[in-house]
Structures are given as C-alpha cells and as structure tokens.
mmCIF file with all atom_site columns, C-alpha atoms in Angstrom:
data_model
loop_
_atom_site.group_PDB
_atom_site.id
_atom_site.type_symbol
_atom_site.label_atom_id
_atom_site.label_alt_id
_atom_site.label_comp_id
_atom_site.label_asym_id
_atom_site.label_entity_id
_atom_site.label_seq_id
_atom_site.pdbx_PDB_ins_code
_atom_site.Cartn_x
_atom_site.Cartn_y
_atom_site.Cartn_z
_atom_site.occupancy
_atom_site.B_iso_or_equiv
_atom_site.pdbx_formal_charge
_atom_site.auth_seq_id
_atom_site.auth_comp_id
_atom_site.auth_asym_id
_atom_site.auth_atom_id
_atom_site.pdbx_PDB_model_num
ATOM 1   C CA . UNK A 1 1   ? 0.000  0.000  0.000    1.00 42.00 ? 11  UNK A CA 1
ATOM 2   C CA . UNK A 1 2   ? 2.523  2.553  1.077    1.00 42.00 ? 12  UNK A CA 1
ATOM 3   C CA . UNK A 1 3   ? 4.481  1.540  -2.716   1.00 41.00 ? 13  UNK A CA 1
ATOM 4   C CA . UNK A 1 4   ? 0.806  3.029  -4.665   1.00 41.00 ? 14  UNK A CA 1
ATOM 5   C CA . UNK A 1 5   ? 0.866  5.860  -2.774   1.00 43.00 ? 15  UNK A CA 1
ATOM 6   C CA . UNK A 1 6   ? 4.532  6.924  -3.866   1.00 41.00 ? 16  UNK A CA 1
ATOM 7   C CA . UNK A 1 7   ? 3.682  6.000  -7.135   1.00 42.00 ? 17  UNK A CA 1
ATOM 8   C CA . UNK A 1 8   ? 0.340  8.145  -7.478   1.00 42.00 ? 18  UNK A CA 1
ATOM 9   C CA . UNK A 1 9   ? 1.692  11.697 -6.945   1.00 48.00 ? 19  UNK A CA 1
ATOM 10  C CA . UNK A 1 10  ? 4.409  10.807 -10.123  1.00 49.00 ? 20  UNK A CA 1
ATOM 11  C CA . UNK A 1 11  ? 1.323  9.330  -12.185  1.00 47.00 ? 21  UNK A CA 1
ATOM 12  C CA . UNK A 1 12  ? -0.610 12.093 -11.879  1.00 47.00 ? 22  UNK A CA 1
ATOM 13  C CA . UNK A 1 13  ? 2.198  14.876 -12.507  1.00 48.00 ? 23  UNK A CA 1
ATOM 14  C CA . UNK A 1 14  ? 3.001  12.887 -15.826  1.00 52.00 ? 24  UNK A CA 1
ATOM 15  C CA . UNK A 1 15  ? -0.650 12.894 -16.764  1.00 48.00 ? 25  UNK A CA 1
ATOM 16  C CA . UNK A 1 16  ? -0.815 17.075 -15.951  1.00 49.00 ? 26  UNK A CA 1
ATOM 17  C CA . UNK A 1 17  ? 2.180  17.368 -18.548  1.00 50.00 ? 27  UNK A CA 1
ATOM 18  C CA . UNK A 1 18  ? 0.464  15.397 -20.852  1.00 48.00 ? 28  UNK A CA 1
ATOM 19  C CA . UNK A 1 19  ? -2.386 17.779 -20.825  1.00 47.00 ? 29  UNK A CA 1
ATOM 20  C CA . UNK A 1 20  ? -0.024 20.290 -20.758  1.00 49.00 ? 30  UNK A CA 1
ATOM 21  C CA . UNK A 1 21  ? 1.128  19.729 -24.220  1.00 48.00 ? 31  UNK A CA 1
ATOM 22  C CA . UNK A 1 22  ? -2.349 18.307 -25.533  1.00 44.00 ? 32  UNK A CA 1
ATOM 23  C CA . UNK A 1 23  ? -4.085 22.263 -24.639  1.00 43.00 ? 33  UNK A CA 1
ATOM 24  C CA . UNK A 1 24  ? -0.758 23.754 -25.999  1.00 45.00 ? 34  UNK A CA 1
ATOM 25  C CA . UNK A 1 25  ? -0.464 21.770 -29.804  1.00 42.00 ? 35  UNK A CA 1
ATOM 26  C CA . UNK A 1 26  ? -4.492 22.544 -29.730  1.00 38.00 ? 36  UNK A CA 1
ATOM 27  C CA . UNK A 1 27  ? -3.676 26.112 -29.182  1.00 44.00 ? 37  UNK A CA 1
ATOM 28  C CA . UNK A 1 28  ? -0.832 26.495 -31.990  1.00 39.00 ? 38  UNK A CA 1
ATOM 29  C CA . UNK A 1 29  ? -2.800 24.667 -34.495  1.00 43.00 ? 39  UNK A CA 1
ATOM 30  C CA . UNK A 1 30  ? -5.767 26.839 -33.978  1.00 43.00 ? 40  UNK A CA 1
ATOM 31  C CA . UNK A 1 31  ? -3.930 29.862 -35.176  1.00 44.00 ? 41  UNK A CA 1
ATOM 32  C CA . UNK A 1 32  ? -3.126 28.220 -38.847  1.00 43.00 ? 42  UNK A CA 1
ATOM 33  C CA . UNK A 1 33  ? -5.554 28.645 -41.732  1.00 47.00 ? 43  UNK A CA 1
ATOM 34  C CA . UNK A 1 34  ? -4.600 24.963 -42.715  1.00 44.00 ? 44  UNK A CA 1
ATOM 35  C CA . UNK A 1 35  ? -3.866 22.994 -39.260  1.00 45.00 ? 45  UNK A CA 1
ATOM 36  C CA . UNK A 1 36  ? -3.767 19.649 -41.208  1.00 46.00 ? 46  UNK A CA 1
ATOM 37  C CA . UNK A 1 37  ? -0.281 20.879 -42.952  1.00 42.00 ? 47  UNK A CA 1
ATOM 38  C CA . UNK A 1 38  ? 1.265  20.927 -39.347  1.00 42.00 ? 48  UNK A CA 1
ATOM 39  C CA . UNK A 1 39  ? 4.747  18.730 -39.323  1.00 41.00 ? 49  UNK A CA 1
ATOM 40  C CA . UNK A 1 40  ? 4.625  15.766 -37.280  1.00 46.00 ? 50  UNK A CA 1
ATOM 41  C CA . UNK A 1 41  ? 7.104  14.069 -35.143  1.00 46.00 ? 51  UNK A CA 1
ATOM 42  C CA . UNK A 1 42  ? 8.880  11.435 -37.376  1.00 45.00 ? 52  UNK A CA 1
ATOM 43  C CA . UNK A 1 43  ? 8.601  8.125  -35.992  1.00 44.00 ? 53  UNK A CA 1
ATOM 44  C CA . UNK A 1 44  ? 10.964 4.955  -36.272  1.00 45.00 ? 54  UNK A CA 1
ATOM 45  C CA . UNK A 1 45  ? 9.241  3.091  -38.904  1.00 45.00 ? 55  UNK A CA 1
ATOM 46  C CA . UNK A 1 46  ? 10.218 0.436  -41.392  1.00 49.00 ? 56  UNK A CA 1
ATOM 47  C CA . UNK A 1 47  ? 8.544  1.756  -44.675  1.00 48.00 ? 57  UNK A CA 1
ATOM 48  C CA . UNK A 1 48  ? 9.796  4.355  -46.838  1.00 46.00 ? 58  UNK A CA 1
ATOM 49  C CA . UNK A 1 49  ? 10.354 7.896  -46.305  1.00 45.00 ? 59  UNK A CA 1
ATOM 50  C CA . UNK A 1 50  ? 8.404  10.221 -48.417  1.00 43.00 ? 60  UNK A CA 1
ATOM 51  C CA . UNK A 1 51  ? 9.597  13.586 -49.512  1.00 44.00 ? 61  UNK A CA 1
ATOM 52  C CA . UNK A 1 52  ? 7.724  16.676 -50.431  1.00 42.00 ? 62  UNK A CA 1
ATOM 53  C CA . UNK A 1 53  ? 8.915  19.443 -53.089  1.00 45.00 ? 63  UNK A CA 1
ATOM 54  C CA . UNK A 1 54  ? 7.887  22.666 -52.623  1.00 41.00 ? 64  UNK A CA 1
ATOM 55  C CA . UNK A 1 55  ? 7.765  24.771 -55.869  1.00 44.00 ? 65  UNK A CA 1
ATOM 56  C CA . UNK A 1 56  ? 8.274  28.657 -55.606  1.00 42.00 ? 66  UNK A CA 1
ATOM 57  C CA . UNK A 1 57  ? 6.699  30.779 -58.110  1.00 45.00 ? 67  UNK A CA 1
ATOM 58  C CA . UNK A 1 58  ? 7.440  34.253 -59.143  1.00 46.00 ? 68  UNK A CA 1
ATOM 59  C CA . UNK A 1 59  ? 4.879  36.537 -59.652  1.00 48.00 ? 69  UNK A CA 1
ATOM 60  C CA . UNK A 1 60  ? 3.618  37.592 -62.666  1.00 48.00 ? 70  UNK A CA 1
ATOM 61  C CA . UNK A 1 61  ? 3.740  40.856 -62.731  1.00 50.00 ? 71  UNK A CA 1
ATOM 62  C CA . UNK A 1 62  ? 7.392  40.498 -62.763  1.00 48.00 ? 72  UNK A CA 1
ATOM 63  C CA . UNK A 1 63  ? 9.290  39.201 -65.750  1.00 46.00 ? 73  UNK A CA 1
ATOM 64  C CA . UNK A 1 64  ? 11.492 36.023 -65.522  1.00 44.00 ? 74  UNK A CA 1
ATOM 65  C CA . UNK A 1 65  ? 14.901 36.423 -65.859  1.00 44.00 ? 75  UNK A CA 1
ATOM 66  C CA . UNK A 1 66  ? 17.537 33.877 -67.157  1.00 43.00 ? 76  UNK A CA 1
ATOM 67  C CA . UNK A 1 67  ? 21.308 34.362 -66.929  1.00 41.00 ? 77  UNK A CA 1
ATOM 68  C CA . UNK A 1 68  ? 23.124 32.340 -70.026  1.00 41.00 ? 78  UNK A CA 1
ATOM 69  C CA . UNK A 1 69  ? 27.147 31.929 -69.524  1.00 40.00 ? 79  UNK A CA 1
ATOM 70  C CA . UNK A 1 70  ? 28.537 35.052 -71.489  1.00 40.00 ? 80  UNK A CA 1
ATOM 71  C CA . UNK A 1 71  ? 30.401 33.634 -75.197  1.00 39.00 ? 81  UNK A CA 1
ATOM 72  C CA . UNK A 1 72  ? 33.524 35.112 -76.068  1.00 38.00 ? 82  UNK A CA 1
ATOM 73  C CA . UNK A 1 73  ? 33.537 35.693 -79.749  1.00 36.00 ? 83  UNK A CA 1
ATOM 74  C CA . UNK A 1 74  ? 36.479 37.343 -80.856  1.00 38.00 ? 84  UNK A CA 1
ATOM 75  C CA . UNK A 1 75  ? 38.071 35.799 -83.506  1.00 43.00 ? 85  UNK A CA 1
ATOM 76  C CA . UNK A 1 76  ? 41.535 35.326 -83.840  1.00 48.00 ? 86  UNK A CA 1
ATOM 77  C CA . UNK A 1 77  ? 43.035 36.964 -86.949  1.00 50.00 ? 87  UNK A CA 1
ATOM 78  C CA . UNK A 1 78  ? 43.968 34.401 -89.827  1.00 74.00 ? 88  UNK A CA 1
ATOM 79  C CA . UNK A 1 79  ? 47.724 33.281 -88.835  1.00 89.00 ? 89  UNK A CA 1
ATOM 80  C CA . UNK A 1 80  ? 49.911 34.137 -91.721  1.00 90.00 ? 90  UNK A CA 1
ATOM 81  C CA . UNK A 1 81  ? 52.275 30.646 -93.000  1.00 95.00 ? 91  UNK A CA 1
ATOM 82  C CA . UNK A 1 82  ? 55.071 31.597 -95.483  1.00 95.00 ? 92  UNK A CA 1
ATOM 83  C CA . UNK A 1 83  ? 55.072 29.524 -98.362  1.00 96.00 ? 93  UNK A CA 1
ATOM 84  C CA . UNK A 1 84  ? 58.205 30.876 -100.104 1.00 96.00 ? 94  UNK A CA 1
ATOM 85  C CA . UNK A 1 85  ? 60.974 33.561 -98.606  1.00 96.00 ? 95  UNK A CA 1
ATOM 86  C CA . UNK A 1 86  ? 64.310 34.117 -100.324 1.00 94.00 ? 96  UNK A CA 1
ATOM 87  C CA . UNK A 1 87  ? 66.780 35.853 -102.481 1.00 93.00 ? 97  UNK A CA 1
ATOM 88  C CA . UNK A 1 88  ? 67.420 35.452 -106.300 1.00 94.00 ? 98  UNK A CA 1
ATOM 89  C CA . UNK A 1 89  ? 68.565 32.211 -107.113 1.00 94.00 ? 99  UNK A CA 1
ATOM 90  C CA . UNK A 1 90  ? 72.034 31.660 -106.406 1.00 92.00 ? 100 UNK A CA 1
ATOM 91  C CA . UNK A 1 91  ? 73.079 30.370 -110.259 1.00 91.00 ? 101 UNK A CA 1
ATOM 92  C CA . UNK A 1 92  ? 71.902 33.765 -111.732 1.00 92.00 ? 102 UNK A CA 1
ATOM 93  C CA . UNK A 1 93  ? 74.431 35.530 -109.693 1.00 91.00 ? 103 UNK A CA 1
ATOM 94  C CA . UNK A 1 94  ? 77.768 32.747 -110.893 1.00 91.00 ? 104 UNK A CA 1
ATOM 95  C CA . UNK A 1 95  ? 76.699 32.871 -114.437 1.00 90.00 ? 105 UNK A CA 1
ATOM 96  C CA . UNK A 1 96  ? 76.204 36.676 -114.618 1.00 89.00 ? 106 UNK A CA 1
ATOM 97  C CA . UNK A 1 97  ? 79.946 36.756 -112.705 1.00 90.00 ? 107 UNK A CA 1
ATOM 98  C CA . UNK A 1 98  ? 81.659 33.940 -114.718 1.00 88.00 ? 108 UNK A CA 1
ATOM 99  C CA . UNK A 1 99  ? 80.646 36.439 -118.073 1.00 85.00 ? 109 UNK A CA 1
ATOM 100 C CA . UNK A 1 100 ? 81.310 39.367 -116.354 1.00 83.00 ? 110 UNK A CA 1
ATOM 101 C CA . UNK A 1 101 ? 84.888 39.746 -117.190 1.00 81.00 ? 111 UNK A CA 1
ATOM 102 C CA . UNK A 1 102 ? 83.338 41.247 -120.291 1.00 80.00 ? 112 UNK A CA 1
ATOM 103 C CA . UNK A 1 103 ? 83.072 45.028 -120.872 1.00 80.00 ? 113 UNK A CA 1
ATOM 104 C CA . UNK A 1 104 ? 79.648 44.484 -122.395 1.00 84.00 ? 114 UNK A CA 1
ATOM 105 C CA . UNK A 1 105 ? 78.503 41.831 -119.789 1.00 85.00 ? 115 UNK A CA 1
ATOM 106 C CA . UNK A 1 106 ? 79.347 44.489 -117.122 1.00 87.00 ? 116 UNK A CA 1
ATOM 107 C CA . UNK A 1 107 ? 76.136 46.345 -116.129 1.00 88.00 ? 117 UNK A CA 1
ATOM 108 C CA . UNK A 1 108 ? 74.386 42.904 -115.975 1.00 88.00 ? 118 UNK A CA 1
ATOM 109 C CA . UNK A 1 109 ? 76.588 41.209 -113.711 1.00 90.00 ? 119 UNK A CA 1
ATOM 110 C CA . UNK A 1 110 ? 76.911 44.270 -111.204 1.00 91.00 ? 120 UNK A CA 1
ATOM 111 C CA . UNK A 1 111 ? 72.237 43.529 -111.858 1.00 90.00 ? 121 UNK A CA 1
ATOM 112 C CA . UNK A 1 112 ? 72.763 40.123 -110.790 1.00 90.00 ? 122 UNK A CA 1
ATOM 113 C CA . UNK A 1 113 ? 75.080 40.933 -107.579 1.00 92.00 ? 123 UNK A CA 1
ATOM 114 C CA . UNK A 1 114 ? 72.229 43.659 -106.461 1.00 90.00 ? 124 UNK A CA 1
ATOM 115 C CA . UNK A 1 115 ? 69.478 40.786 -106.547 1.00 91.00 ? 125 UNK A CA 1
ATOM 116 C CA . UNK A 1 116 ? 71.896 38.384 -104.883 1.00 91.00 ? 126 UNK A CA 1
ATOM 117 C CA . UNK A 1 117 ? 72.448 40.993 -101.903 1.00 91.00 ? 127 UNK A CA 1
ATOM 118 C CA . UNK A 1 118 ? 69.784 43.233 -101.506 1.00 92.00 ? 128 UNK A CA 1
ATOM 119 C CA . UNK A 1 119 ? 66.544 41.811 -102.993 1.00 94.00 ? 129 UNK A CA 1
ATOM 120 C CA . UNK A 1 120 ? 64.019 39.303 -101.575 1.00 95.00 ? 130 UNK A CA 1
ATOM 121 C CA . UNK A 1 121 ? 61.004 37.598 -102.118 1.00 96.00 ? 131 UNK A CA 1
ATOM 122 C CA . UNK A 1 122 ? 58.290 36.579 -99.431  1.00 96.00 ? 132 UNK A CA 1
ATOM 123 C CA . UNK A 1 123 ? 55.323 34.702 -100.861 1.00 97.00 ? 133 UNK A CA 1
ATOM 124 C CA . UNK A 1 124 ? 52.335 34.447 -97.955  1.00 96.00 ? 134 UNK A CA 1
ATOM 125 C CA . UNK A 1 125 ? 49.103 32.908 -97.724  1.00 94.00 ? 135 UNK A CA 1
ATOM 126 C CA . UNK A 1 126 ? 48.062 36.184 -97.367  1.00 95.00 ? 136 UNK A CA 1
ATOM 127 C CA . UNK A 1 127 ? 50.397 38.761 -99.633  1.00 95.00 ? 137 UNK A CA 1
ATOM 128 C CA . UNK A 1 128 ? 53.436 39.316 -102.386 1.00 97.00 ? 138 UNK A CA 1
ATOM 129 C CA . UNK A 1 129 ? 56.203 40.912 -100.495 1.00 96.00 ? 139 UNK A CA 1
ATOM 130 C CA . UNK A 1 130 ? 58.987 42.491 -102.334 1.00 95.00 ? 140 UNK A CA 1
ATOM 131 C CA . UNK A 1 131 ? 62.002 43.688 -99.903  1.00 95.00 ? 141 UNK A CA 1
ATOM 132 C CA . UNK A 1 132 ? 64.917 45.553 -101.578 1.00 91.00 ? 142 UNK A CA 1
ATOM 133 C CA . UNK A 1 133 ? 67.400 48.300 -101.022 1.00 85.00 ? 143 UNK A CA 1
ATOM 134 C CA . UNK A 1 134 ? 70.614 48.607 -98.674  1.00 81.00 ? 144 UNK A CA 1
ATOM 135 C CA . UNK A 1 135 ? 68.926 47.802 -95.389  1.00 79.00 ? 145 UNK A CA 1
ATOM 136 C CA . UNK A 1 136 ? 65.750 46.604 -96.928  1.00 76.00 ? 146 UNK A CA 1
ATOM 137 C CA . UNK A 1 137 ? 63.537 49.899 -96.211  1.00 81.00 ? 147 UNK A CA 1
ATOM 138 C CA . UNK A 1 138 ? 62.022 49.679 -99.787  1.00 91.00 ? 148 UNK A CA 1
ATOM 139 C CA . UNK A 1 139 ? 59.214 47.492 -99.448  1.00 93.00 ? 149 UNK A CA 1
ATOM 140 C CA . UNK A 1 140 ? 56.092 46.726 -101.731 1.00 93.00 ? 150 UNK A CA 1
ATOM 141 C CA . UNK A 1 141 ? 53.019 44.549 -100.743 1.00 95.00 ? 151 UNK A CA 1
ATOM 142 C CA . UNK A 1 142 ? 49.489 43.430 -102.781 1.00 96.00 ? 152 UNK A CA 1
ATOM 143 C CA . UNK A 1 143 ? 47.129 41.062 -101.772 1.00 95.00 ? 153 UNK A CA 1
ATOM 144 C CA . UNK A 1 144 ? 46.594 38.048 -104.187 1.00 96.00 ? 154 UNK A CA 1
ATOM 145 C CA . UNK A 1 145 ? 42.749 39.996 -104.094 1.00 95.00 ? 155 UNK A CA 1
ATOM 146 C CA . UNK A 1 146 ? 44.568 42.323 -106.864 1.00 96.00 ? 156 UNK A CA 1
ATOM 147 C CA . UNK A 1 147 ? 46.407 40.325 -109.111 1.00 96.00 ? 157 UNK A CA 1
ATOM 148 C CA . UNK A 1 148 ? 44.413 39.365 -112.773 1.00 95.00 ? 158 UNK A CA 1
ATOM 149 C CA . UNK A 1 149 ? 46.890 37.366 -114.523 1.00 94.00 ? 159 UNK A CA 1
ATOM 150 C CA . UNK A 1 150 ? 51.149 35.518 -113.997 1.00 95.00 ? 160 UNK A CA 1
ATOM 151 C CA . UNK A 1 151 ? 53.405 34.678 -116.537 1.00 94.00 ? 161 UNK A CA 1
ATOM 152 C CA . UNK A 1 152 ? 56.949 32.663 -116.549 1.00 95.00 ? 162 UNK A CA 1
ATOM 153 C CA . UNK A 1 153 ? 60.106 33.488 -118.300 1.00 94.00 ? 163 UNK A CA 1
ATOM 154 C CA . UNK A 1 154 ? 62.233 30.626 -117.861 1.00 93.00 ? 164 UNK A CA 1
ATOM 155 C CA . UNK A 1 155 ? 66.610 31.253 -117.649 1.00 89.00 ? 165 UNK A CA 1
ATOM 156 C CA . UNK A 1 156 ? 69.232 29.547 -118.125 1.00 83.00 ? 166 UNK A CA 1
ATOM 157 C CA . UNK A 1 157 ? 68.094 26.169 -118.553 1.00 84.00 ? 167 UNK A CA 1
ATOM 158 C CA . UNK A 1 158 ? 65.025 26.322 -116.584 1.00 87.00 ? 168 UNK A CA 1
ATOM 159 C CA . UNK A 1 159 ? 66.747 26.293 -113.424 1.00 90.00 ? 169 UNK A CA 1
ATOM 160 C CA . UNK A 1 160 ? 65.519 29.811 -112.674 1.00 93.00 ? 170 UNK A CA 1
ATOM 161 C CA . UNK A 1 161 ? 62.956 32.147 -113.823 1.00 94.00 ? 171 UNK A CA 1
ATOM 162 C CA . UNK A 1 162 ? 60.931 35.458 -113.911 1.00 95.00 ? 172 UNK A CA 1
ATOM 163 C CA . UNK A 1 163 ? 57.675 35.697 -112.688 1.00 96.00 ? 173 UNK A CA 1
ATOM 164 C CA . UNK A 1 164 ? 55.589 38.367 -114.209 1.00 95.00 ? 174 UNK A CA 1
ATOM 165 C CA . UNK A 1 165 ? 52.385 39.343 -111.872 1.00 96.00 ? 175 UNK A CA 1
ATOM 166 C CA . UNK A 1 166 ? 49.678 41.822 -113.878 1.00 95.00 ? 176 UNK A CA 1
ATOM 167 C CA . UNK A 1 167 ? 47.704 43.418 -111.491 1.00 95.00 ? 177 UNK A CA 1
ATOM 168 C CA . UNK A 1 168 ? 43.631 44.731 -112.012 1.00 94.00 ? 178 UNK A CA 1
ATOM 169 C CA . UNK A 1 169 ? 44.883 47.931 -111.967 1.00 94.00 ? 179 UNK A CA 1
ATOM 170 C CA . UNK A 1 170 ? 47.732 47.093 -115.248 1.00 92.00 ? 180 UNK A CA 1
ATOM 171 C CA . UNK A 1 171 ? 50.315 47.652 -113.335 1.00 94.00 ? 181 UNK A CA 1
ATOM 172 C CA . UNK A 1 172 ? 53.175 44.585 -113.481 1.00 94.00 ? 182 UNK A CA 1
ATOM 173 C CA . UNK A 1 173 ? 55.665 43.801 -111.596 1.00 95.00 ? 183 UNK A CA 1
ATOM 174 C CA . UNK A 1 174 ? 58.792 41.759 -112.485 1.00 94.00 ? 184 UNK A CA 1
ATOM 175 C CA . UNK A 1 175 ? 60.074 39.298 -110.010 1.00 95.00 ? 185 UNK A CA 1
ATOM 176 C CA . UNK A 1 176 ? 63.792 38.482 -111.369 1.00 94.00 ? 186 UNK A CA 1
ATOM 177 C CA . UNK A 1 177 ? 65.545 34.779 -110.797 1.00 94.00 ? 187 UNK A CA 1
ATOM 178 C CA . UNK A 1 178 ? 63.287 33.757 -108.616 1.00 95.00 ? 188 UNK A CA 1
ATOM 179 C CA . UNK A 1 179 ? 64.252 30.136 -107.252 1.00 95.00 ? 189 UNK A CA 1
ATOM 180 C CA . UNK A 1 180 ? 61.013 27.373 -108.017 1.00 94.00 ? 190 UNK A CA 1
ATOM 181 C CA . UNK A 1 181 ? 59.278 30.086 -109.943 1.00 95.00 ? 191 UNK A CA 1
ATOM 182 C CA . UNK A 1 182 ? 56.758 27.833 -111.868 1.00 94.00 ? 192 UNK A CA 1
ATOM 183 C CA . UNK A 1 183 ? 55.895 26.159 -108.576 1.00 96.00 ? 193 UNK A CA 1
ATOM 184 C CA . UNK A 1 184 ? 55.455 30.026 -106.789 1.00 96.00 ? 194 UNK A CA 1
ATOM 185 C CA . UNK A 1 185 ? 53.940 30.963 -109.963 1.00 96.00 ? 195 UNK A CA 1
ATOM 186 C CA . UNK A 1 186 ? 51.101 28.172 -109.925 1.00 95.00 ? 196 UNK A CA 1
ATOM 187 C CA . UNK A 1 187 ? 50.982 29.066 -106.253 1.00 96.00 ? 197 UNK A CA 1
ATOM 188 C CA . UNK A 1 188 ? 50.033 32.631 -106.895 1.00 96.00 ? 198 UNK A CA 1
ATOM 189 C CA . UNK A 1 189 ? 47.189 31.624 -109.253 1.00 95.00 ? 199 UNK A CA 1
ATOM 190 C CA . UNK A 1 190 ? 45.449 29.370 -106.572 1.00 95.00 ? 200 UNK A CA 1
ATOM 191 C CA . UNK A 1 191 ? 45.731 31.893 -104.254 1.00 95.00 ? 201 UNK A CA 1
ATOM 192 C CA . UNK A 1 192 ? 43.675 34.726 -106.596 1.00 94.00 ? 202 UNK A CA 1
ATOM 193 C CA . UNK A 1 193 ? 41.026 31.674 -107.640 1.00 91.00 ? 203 UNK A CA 1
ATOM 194 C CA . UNK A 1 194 ? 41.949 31.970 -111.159 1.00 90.00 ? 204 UNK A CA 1
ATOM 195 C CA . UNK A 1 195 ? 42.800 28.721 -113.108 1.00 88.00 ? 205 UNK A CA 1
ATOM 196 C CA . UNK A 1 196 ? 46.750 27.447 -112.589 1.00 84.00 ? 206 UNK A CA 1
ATOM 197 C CA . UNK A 1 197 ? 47.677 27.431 -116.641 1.00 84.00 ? 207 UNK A CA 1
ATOM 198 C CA . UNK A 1 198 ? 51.324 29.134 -116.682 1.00 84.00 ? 208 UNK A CA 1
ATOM 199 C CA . UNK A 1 199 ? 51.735 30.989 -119.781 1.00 82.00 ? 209 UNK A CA 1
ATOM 200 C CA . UNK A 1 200 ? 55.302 30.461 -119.893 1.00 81.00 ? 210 UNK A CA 1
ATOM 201 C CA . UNK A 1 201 ? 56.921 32.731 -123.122 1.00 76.00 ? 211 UNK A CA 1
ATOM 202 C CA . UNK A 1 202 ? 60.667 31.723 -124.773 1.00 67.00 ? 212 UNK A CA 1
ATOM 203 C CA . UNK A 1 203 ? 63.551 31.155 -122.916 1.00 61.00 ? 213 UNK A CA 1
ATOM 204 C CA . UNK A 1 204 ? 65.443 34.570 -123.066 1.00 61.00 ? 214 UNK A CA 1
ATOM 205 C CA . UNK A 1 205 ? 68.653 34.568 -121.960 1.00 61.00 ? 215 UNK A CA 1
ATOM 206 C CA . UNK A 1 206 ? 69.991 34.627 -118.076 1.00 59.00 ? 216 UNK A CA 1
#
C-alpha cells in the first residue's frame, strides 16, 4: 500500500504534462488557416520515407529572368604561314659573274650581284612581299585579291625564272631569278582563284 501511494503523486504529474502539451499543440494549431499541414514528429518506422517538393513561383507581374554563360567571340586573326621567302637564285648571280669579265657583260653582272644581296622575295598565304634596297627599307606589298593574270620566263636552262604578276589595276611587276618560280607561280594563281595554266613565253637569256 505505502508503494501506490509513492507511485500516485508521479502518475498524476506525468498525466498534468500530458495535458499540458495536448491544450498547448491545440492552441498552436488553432492559429493556422490549414492545421492539417502541421509537421509531425517522425517516428521509427520500417517503410519508406516520403519527400515533399515545394515549388516557388514568381509573380507575374514580374518578368522572368535567365542568366546564359557570357560567349567570347572574338576571332583570332587568320595566322599568316610563309610559303616561299628568299633571295634570287644563287646560279643567276655565278653565271652573270663567270661572263662578267666582259666590258659588255658588265652592267648585268653588277644587276645580278644587287638581286643576290639586296633583294628578296616573301610569298604568304596572305600577300606578295617584295624587300629591296641597302637595309631593306624599300618594301612593296598586294594582296593576291589584286592580281588578274602571272606569266613565266624561264633562264638559263630552266633552273631559274621570272615571274611576271599583272595586277587589275595594269600595273606589273617583275620578279627576277626567282628560285622554283613555276611552282610560286602556280601558287600565286590558286591563291587569286583563277585557273593554274602558266603561260610560260621563250627562254630569253639569263
């Protein structure tokens, strides 16, 4: 007897709390518009867990905005390869020297050492380049955009050339002992989109 009388005050303090809580959860969920949406304490179970998404709306007055990664469109310029770059070719300058112990053959072979020393030839993907003079300030540059027609004058034997460039404008210009010249030649026509048929004239001279 004296053991249910210790236990009865603790019984009925647990049962007040209970109440407690009961009057208190009944209170809170009175104050919601929707009391059924309430959490509630996750138990221990053995089935699956359930998840809920909530989707957010913006309002409509307001107009939706999307960010896209910023694209970077510069463009690199076209890299310019060199297809040819050199000096007259080297037999124009012996054969002009080997006959230059001749008065008359005189004014050519002091030509040929000028071309030899001071004149060069850059073929581009891009332009003609014609460099000349003591330190090379003389320098003249077209664009295959501007050339209408190229013609071959072989030397020698064939081992060197001139290649004669017409431009759309009638001007020409006169590349002397250039090394490979039929292959720079048919090179120049691709270039200007015009059809790679050399006119090639006689042989005349060195």
């Amino acid at each position: 007897m004296a053991t249910t009388s210790l236990l009865l005050p603790a019984a009925i303090a647990a049962a007040a709390a209970a109440a407690s809580d009961t009057h208190q959860s009944l209170h809170l969920s009175s104050k919601f518009p929707f009391p059924n949406l309430l959490f509630k304490p996750t138990s221990k179970t053995n089935g699956p867990i359930l998840s809920t998404k909530l989707h957010v709306s913006s309002p409509t007055n307001q107009p939706a905005t999307t960010s896209t990664p910023s694209k970077s469109f510069s463009k690199n310029p076209k890299e310019e390869t060199i297809f040819f770059d050199g000096g007259a070719h080297y037999g124009d300058l012996i054969a002009n020297l080997l006959l230059g112990f001749t008065l008359l053959w005189l004014p050519l072979t002091l030509a040929a050492v000028s071309r030899a020393f001071f004149l060069r030839y850059r073929f581009t993907n891009l332009r003609v380049t014609v460099i000349s003079g003591l330190t090379g300030q003389d320098r003249s540059d077209f664009s295959y955009k501007v050339i209408k027609d190229v013609q071959v004058v072989p030397r020698f034997i064939g081992e060197w050339g001139d290649v004669v460039i017409t431009l759309k404008d009638g001007t020409k210009v006169d590349l002397r002992s250039v090394p490979r010249f039929r292959e720079i030649a048919k090179y120049c026509l691709s270039m200007a989109d015009k059809p790679v048929v050399l006119k090639e004239t006689g042989r005349k001279g060195f």
